[in-house]
Amino acid sequence: MPSLEKINFYKDRKLKHSNFNEIRKFGYRYQDFENEKLIKEVHYEVDINCKTRHSYNDFIFEINRKQVYVDNKEPDLLVEQMLEKCAKAIFPIRIIPAEDGTLSEIDNHDEILQRWRSLKEHLGSYYYSDVAYKILNKVHKLILNKQELEKSLNQDWFFHLYFSPLYIDYPLETSQIYKWKSPVFGNQSIGYNVNHTIEEYYTATDKIIINAKGKSSDERSIEEVLQGIDYPKAKLQGIAYKTLESEMEVKYKLYAEDRSIFSIISTYETKINDTKNKTQKISLYHLVDDKFFRPESDLGARRAQEQFKSFQTAGDEDIIDISKRLKDFKYTPSSKEPHEKISLFVEEIPTLQRKSSLERFLKMFKK
């Protein structure tokens, strides 16, 4: 068995991704457990495309969520139905990420507003109850305010985990510590101190592994969180109390060729009281129809960029020397490139046939 190869960071230990400019289909699943009993499950498929925006390192993600299933069926409760229908105004959504991979800005807010105005009128004429009108008004205020809409996306598990600070420096022999605010109770997020570590070697199937693991740093009690209090009230009042207990762990697998996300597997465990624990498991997988799929490597483009930078900073004598070298240089094709190459292998998940959404999900997660 061949030995594993070290991850190629090139000139530094900062991880960067590139565009993939193709529609990739992902399967998302959320599970909520009380102790070991499953009390709710949500799953859907989502299409993601990543395009170059203005420059080599400037990207935009286009995301289109498909039908949402709650406990393996379409939503049947009024609130769930309304929220699912309202979401049709938001998707497809275009996201501009920050350099570290976190969500920075919604790019197509004007388009979302146009879709919402048309949809709101239709939904208002279809649903007549007070509950429906309250939901419509709440969503209306949210969509009108771009900053509030961006904030609400970070309270959604998919956006929260997909747009995480992955593309950062990974120093040797130490972990990077980041502060996460995860939507454990919806809009009542819990703060965590999270250690980010990267495994030094590619996996046998040419994946990069990043682990994010942490414990709650929140100063509130679990009772304050459940009551919707967003500050440590008991602490400020000098009342004895116990801070909430919660742990989280997220494992990312990235493609070696472009460092884009292949899968996310996460677990959040929160203590409610002495007899009850809340466990949330969230998973995301790239659904590949071709088991031999590999992304296109950006190795050539990155080398060209590094060469361009060297020309920009070179002195006159250096440029003359480089010109002479290029003149005498003879290109010899080689089959051996650095690690980022296209190779054939069997993926971690089986090839998915053209089946119903539910069948595909059940097959994907029975592992």
Coordinates of C-alpha atoms in Angstrom, one line a residue:
M1 CA 0.0 0.0 0.0
P2 CA 1.5 3.4 -1.0
S3 CA 2.3 5.9 1.7
L4 CA 0.1 8.9 2.0
E5 CA 1.4 12.2 0.7
K6 CA 1.7 15.5 2.6
I7 CA -0.7 18.3 1.7
N8 CA 0.9 20.8 -0.7
F9 CA 0.4 24.3 0.8
Y10 CA 2.9 25.7 -1.7
K11 CA 4.7 28.8 -0.3
D12 CA 2.8 29.1 3.0
R13 CA 0.4 27.1 5.2
K14 CA -2.6 29.0 4.2
L15 CA -5.4 27.0 2.6
K16 CA -7.2 28.6 -0.4
H17 CA -9.9 27.3 -2.6
S18 CA -10.7 28.1 -6.2
N19 CA -13.9 28.2 -8.3
F20 CA -15.4 25.0 -9.7
N21 CA -17.8 26.7 -12.1
E22 CA -20.1 23.8 -12.4
I23 CA -23.3 22.8 -10.7
R24 CA -22.7 20.3 -7.9
K25 CA -25.5 18.6 -6.2
F26 CA -25.4 18.0 -2.4
G27 CA -27.5 16.1 0.0
Y28 CA -28.3 17.8 3.3
R29 CA -29.6 16.0 6.4
Y30 CA -30.4 17.4 9.9
Q31 CA -31.4 15.2 12.8
D32 CA -32.5 16.3 16.3
F33 CA -32.3 13.7 19.1
E34 CA -33.6 13.9 22.7
N35 CA -31.2 11.6 24.5
E36 CA -31.1 8.8 21.9
K37 CA -34.6 9.2 20.5
L38 CA -34.9 10.9 17.1
I39 CA -37.5 13.6 17.3
K40 CA -37.1 15.4 14.0
E41 CA -35.4 14.9 10.7
V42 CA -35.0 17.3 7.8
H43 CA -33.4 16.6 4.4
Y44 CA -33.2 18.2 1.0
E45 CA -30.9 18.5 -2.0
V46 CA -29.1 21.7 -2.9
D47 CA -27.3 22.8 -6.1
I48 CA -24.1 24.8 -5.6
N49 CA -22.0 26.5 -8.3
C50 CA -18.9 28.6 -7.5
K51 CA -17.8 31.1 -10.2
T52 CA -14.9 33.5 -10.4
R53 CA -16.3 37.0 -9.8
H54 CA -13.6 39.6 -10.6
S55 CA -10.2 38.1 -10.1
Y56 CA -8.5 34.8 -9.4
N57 CA -9.2 34.9 -5.7
D58 CA -12.7 36.5 -5.8
F59 CA -15.6 34.1 -5.9
I60 CA -19.3 34.0 -5.8
F61 CA -21.5 31.0 -4.8
E62 CA -24.8 30.4 -6.4
I63 CA -27.1 28.2 -4.3
N64 CA -30.4 26.7 -5.1
R65 CA -32.3 24.7 -2.5
K66 CA -34.8 22.1 -3.7
Q67 CA -37.9 20.6 -1.9
V68 CA -37.5 20.3 1.8
Y69 CA -38.7 17.1 3.5
V70 CA -39.6 16.9 7.2
D71 CA -39.6 13.4 8.7
N72 CA -39.4 12.0 5.1
K73 CA -42.4 13.9 3.8
E74 CA -43.3 17.3 2.5
P75 CA -44.2 19.8 5.2
D76 CA -47.8 19.5 6.4
L77 CA -48.0 21.9 9.3
L78 CA -49.1 25.5 8.4
V79 CA -46.0 27.1 9.7
E80 CA -43.6 24.7 7.9
Q81 CA -45.6 25.0 4.7
M82 CA -45.5 28.8 4.8
L83 CA -41.8 29.0 5.5
E84 CA -41.1 26.5 2.7
K85 CA -43.1 28.6 0.3
C86 CA -41.5 31.9 1.4
A87 CA -38.1 30.4 0.8
K88 CA -38.8 30.2 -2.9
A89 CA -38.3 33.9 -3.0
I90 CA -34.8 33.5 -1.6
F91 CA -33.5 30.8 -3.9
P92 CA -31.5 30.8 -6.0
I93 CA -29.3 33.0 -3.9
R94 CA -25.8 34.3 -4.7
I95 CA -23.3 34.6 -1.8
I96 CA -20.0 36.5 -1.8
P97 CA -17.7 34.8 0.7
A98 CA -15.0 36.5 2.8
E99 CA -11.4 35.4 2.2
D100 CA -11.6 32.8 5.0
G101 CA -14.7 31.2 3.5
T102 CA -17.3 32.8 5.8
L103 CA -20.4 34.4 4.4
S104 CA -19.8 38.1 3.6
E105 CA -22.6 39.4 1.5
I106 CA -25.7 38.5 -0.5
D107 CA -25.0 39.5 -4.1
N108 CA -28.6 39.3 -5.6
H109 CA -30.7 41.0 -3.0
D110 CA -32.6 43.0 -5.6
E111 CA -33.6 39.8 -7.4
I112 CA -34.8 38.3 -4.1
L113 CA -36.9 41.4 -3.4
Q114 CA -38.6 41.2 -6.9
R115 CA -39.4 37.6 -6.4
W116 CA -40.7 38.2 -2.9
R117 CA -43.1 41.0 -3.9
S118 CA -44.8 38.7 -6.5
L119 CA -44.8 35.7 -4.1
K120 CA -46.1 37.7 -1.1
E121 CA -49.2 38.8 -3.1
H122 CA -49.9 35.3 -4.2
L123 CA -49.5 33.8 -0.7
G124 CA -51.6 36.6 0.9
S125 CA -54.5 35.7 -1.3
Y126 CA -54.2 31.9 -0.7
Y127 CA -53.7 31.9 3.1
Y128 CA -56.3 33.8 5.2
S129 CA -55.5 32.9 8.9
D130 CA -53.9 35.3 11.4
V131 CA -51.0 32.9 11.8
A132 CA -50.3 33.1 8.0
Y133 CA -50.4 36.9 8.0
K134 CA -48.0 37.1 11.0
I135 CA -45.6 34.8 9.1
L136 CA -45.8 36.8 5.9
N137 CA -45.2 40.1 7.8
K138 CA -42.2 38.7 9.6
V139 CA -40.7 37.3 6.5
H140 CA -41.4 40.6 4.6
K141 CA -39.5 42.6 7.2
L142 CA -36.6 40.2 7.1
I143 CA -36.3 40.1 3.3
L144 CA -36.5 43.9 3.0
N145 CA -33.5 44.3 5.2
K146 CA -30.4 42.9 3.5
Q147 CA -28.3 42.9 6.7
E148 CA -31.0 41.1 8.7
L149 CA -31.4 38.6 5.9
E150 CA -27.6 37.9 5.9
K151 CA -27.7 37.5 9.7
S152 CA -30.6 35.0 9.4
L153 CA -28.6 32.9 6.9
N154 CA -26.0 32.4 9.5
Q155 CA -28.7 31.0 11.8
D156 CA -29.4 28.3 9.2
W157 CA -27.4 25.1 9.7
F158 CA -26.5 24.7 6.0
F159 CA -25.1 28.2 5.6
H160 CA -23.5 28.2 9.0
L161 CA -21.5 25.0 8.3
Y162 CA -20.8 25.5 4.6
F163 CA -19.5 29.1 5.1
S164 CA -17.2 28.5 8.0
P165 CA -13.6 29.8 8.5
L166 CA -11.8 27.0 6.7
Y167 CA -9.5 28.9 4.4
I168 CA -7.0 30.2 7.0
D169 CA -3.4 29.7 8.1
Y170 CA -2.7 26.3 9.7
P171 CA 0.5 26.6 11.7
L172 CA 2.5 23.5 12.4
E173 CA 2.1 21.8 15.8
T174 CA -0.7 24.2 17.0
S175 CA -4.3 24.7 16.3
Q176 CA -6.1 27.9 15.3
I177 CA -8.8 29.0 17.8
Y178 CA -12.0 30.6 16.4
K179 CA -15.2 31.7 18.0
W180 CA -18.3 30.2 16.5
K181 CA -21.9 31.0 17.2
S182 CA -23.9 28.0 16.2
P183 CA -27.7 28.0 15.8
V184 CA -28.4 25.2 18.4
F185 CA -31.7 26.7 19.3
G186 CA -32.5 28.5 16.0
N187 CA -32.1 32.2 16.5
Q188 CA -30.7 31.5 20.0
S189 CA -27.1 30.6 19.1
I190 CA -24.5 29.2 21.5
G191 CA -21.0 30.5 21.5
Y192 CA -18.0 28.1 21.2
N193 CA -14.3 28.3 21.4
V194 CA -13.3 26.1 18.4
N195 CA -10.0 24.5 17.6
H196 CA -9.3 24.2 13.9
T197 CA -6.7 21.6 12.9
I198 CA -5.8 20.1 9.5
E199 CA -4.4 16.6 9.0
E200 CA -1.0 16.8 7.4
Y201 CA -1.6 14.1 4.8
Y202 CA -4.1 13.6 2.0
T203 CA -6.4 10.7 2.5
A204 CA -6.2 7.5 0.3
T205 CA -8.8 9.1 -1.9
D206 CA -7.1 12.5 -2.2
K207 CA -9.1 14.4 0.3
I208 CA -8.0 17.1 2.8
I209 CA -9.4 16.6 6.4
I210 CA -10.1 19.6 8.6
N211 CA -11.4 19.1 12.1
A212 CA -13.2 21.8 14.1
K213 CA -13.8 20.9 17.7
G214 CA -14.9 23.0 20.7
K215 CA -16.8 23.6 23.9
S216 CA -19.3 26.2 24.8
S217 CA -17.9 29.6 25.9
D218 CA -21.3 31.0 26.5
E219 CA -21.8 32.6 29.9
R220 CA -25.6 32.1 30.0
S221 CA -27.4 29.2 31.8
I222 CA -29.4 26.8 29.7
E223 CA -32.6 28.2 31.2
E224 CA -31.7 31.7 30.0
V225 CA -31.0 30.4 26.5
L226 CA -34.4 28.5 26.4
Q227 CA -36.1 31.7 27.6
G228 CA -34.6 33.7 24.7
I229 CA -32.4 35.8 27.0
D230 CA -29.4 36.8 24.9
Y231 CA -27.1 37.9 27.8
P232 CA -25.9 36.3 31.1
K233 CA -28.6 37.8 33.2
A234 CA -27.9 35.8 36.4
K235 CA -24.2 36.7 36.2
L236 CA -24.9 40.4 35.9
Q237 CA -27.2 40.2 38.8
G238 CA -24.7 38.4 41.0
I239 CA -26.9 35.3 41.3
A240 CA -25.3 31.9 41.6
Y241 CA -26.0 29.8 38.5
K242 CA -24.5 27.1 36.3
T243 CA -23.3 27.9 32.8
L244 CA -24.7 25.8 30.0
E245 CA -22.8 22.7 28.9
S246 CA -22.4 22.0 25.2
E247 CA -19.8 20.5 22.9
M248 CA -19.4 20.4 19.1
E249 CA -17.3 18.6 16.5
V250 CA -17.3 19.1 12.7
K251 CA -15.3 17.1 10.2
Y252 CA -14.7 18.6 6.8
K253 CA -13.5 16.7 3.7
L254 CA -12.2 18.8 0.9
Y255 CA -11.2 17.9 -2.7
A256 CA -7.4 18.1 -3.1
E257 CA -7.6 19.6 -6.6
D258 CA -9.5 22.8 -5.7
R259 CA -10.0 22.6 -1.9
S260 CA -13.7 22.8 -2.3
I261 CA -16.0 21.0 0.2
F262 CA -16.8 17.3 -0.5
S263 CA -18.6 16.5 2.8
I264 CA -19.4 17.9 6.2
I265 CA -20.2 15.7 9.2
S266 CA -21.1 17.5 12.5
T267 CA -22.4 16.7 15.9
Y268 CA -23.6 19.1 18.6
E269 CA -24.4 17.9 22.1
T270 CA -26.1 20.1 24.7
K271 CA -27.1 19.3 28.2
I272 CA -30.6 20.4 29.0
N273 CA -30.9 19.0 32.5
D274 CA -29.7 16.0 34.6
T275 CA -31.9 13.6 32.6
K276 CA -32.1 15.2 29.1
N277 CA -29.5 15.8 26.5
K278 CA -30.0 17.4 23.1
T279 CA -28.0 16.0 20.2
Q280 CA -28.0 17.5 16.7
K281 CA -26.3 15.8 13.7
I282 CA -25.9 17.7 10.5
S283 CA -24.4 16.1 7.3
L284 CA -23.7 17.3 3.8
Y285 CA -22.4 15.2 1.0
H286 CA -21.5 15.8 -2.6
L287 CA -23.9 13.5 -4.6
V288 CA -21.7 12.2 -7.4
D289 CA -23.4 10.3 -10.3
D290 CA -19.9 9.3 -11.6
K291 CA -17.8 7.5 -9.0
F292 CA -14.7 8.5 -10.9
F293 CA -15.5 12.2 -10.6
R294 CA -12.6 14.5 -9.8
P295 CA -12.6 18.3 -9.9
E296 CA -10.4 20.1 -12.3
S297 CA -7.1 21.1 -10.7
D298 CA -6.2 24.7 -10.4
L299 CA -2.5 23.9 -10.2
G300 CA -1.6 25.5 -13.5
A301 CA -3.5 28.7 -12.7
R302 CA -1.9 29.1 -9.3
R303 CA 1.6 28.5 -10.8
A304 CA 0.9 31.2 -13.4
Q305 CA -0.3 33.6 -10.7
E306 CA 2.9 33.0 -8.6
Q307 CA 5.0 33.6 -11.7
F308 CA 3.2 36.8 -12.5
K309 CA 3.8 38.0 -8.9
S310 CA 7.5 37.3 -9.3
F311 CA 7.6 39.4 -12.5
Q312 CA 5.8 42.2 -10.8
T313 CA 8.4 42.4 -7.9
A314 CA 11.5 41.5 -9.9
G315 CA 14.2 44.1 -10.5
D316 CA 15.6 45.0 -14.0
E317 CA 18.5 42.6 -13.8
D318 CA 16.2 39.8 -12.6
I319 CA 13.9 40.3 -15.5
I320 CA 16.8 40.1 -18.0
D321 CA 17.9 36.8 -16.3
I322 CA 14.4 35.4 -16.4
S323 CA 14.0 36.3 -20.1
K324 CA 17.2 34.5 -21.0
R325 CA 16.1 31.4 -19.1
L326 CA 12.7 31.4 -20.8
K327 CA 14.4 31.7 -24.2
D328 CA 16.6 28.7 -23.6
F329 CA 13.8 26.7 -21.9
K330 CA 12.5 23.6 -23.7
Y331 CA 9.2 22.2 -22.5
T332 CA 9.2 18.4 -21.9
P333 CA 5.8 16.9 -21.2
S334 CA 5.8 15.0 -17.9
S335 CA 3.2 12.7 -16.4
K336 CA 4.4 13.5 -12.9
E337 CA 2.9 16.7 -11.3
P338 CA 2.7 17.7 -7.7
H339 CA 0.0 16.1 -5.7
E340 CA -3.0 17.9 -7.2
K341 CA -3.8 15.6 -10.1
I342 CA -6.7 13.8 -11.6
S343 CA -6.8 10.2 -10.4
L344 CA -9.4 7.4 -10.6
F345 CA -10.7 5.9 -7.5
V346 CA -13.9 4.7 -5.8
E347 CA -15.5 7.5 -3.8
E348 CA -16.4 7.3 -0.1
I349 CA -20.1 7.1 -1.0
P350 CA -21.6 4.8 -3.6
T351 CA -22.6 6.0 -7.0
L352 CA -26.1 7.3 -6.8
Q353 CA -28.6 6.2 -9.5
R354 CA -31.5 8.3 -10.7
K355 CA -33.9 7.5 -8.0
S356 CA -36.4 9.5 -5.9
S357 CA -35.0 12.1 -3.5
L358 CA -36.0 10.0 -0.5
E359 CA -34.5 6.8 -1.8
R360 CA -31.2 8.6 -2.6
F361 CA -31.0 10.0 0.9
L362 CA -31.8 6.8 2.6
K363 CA -29.1 5.0 0.6
M364 CA -26.5 7.8 1.2
F365 CA -26.9 7.9 5.0
K366 CA -27.1 4.1 5.6
K367 CA -23.4 3.9 6.4

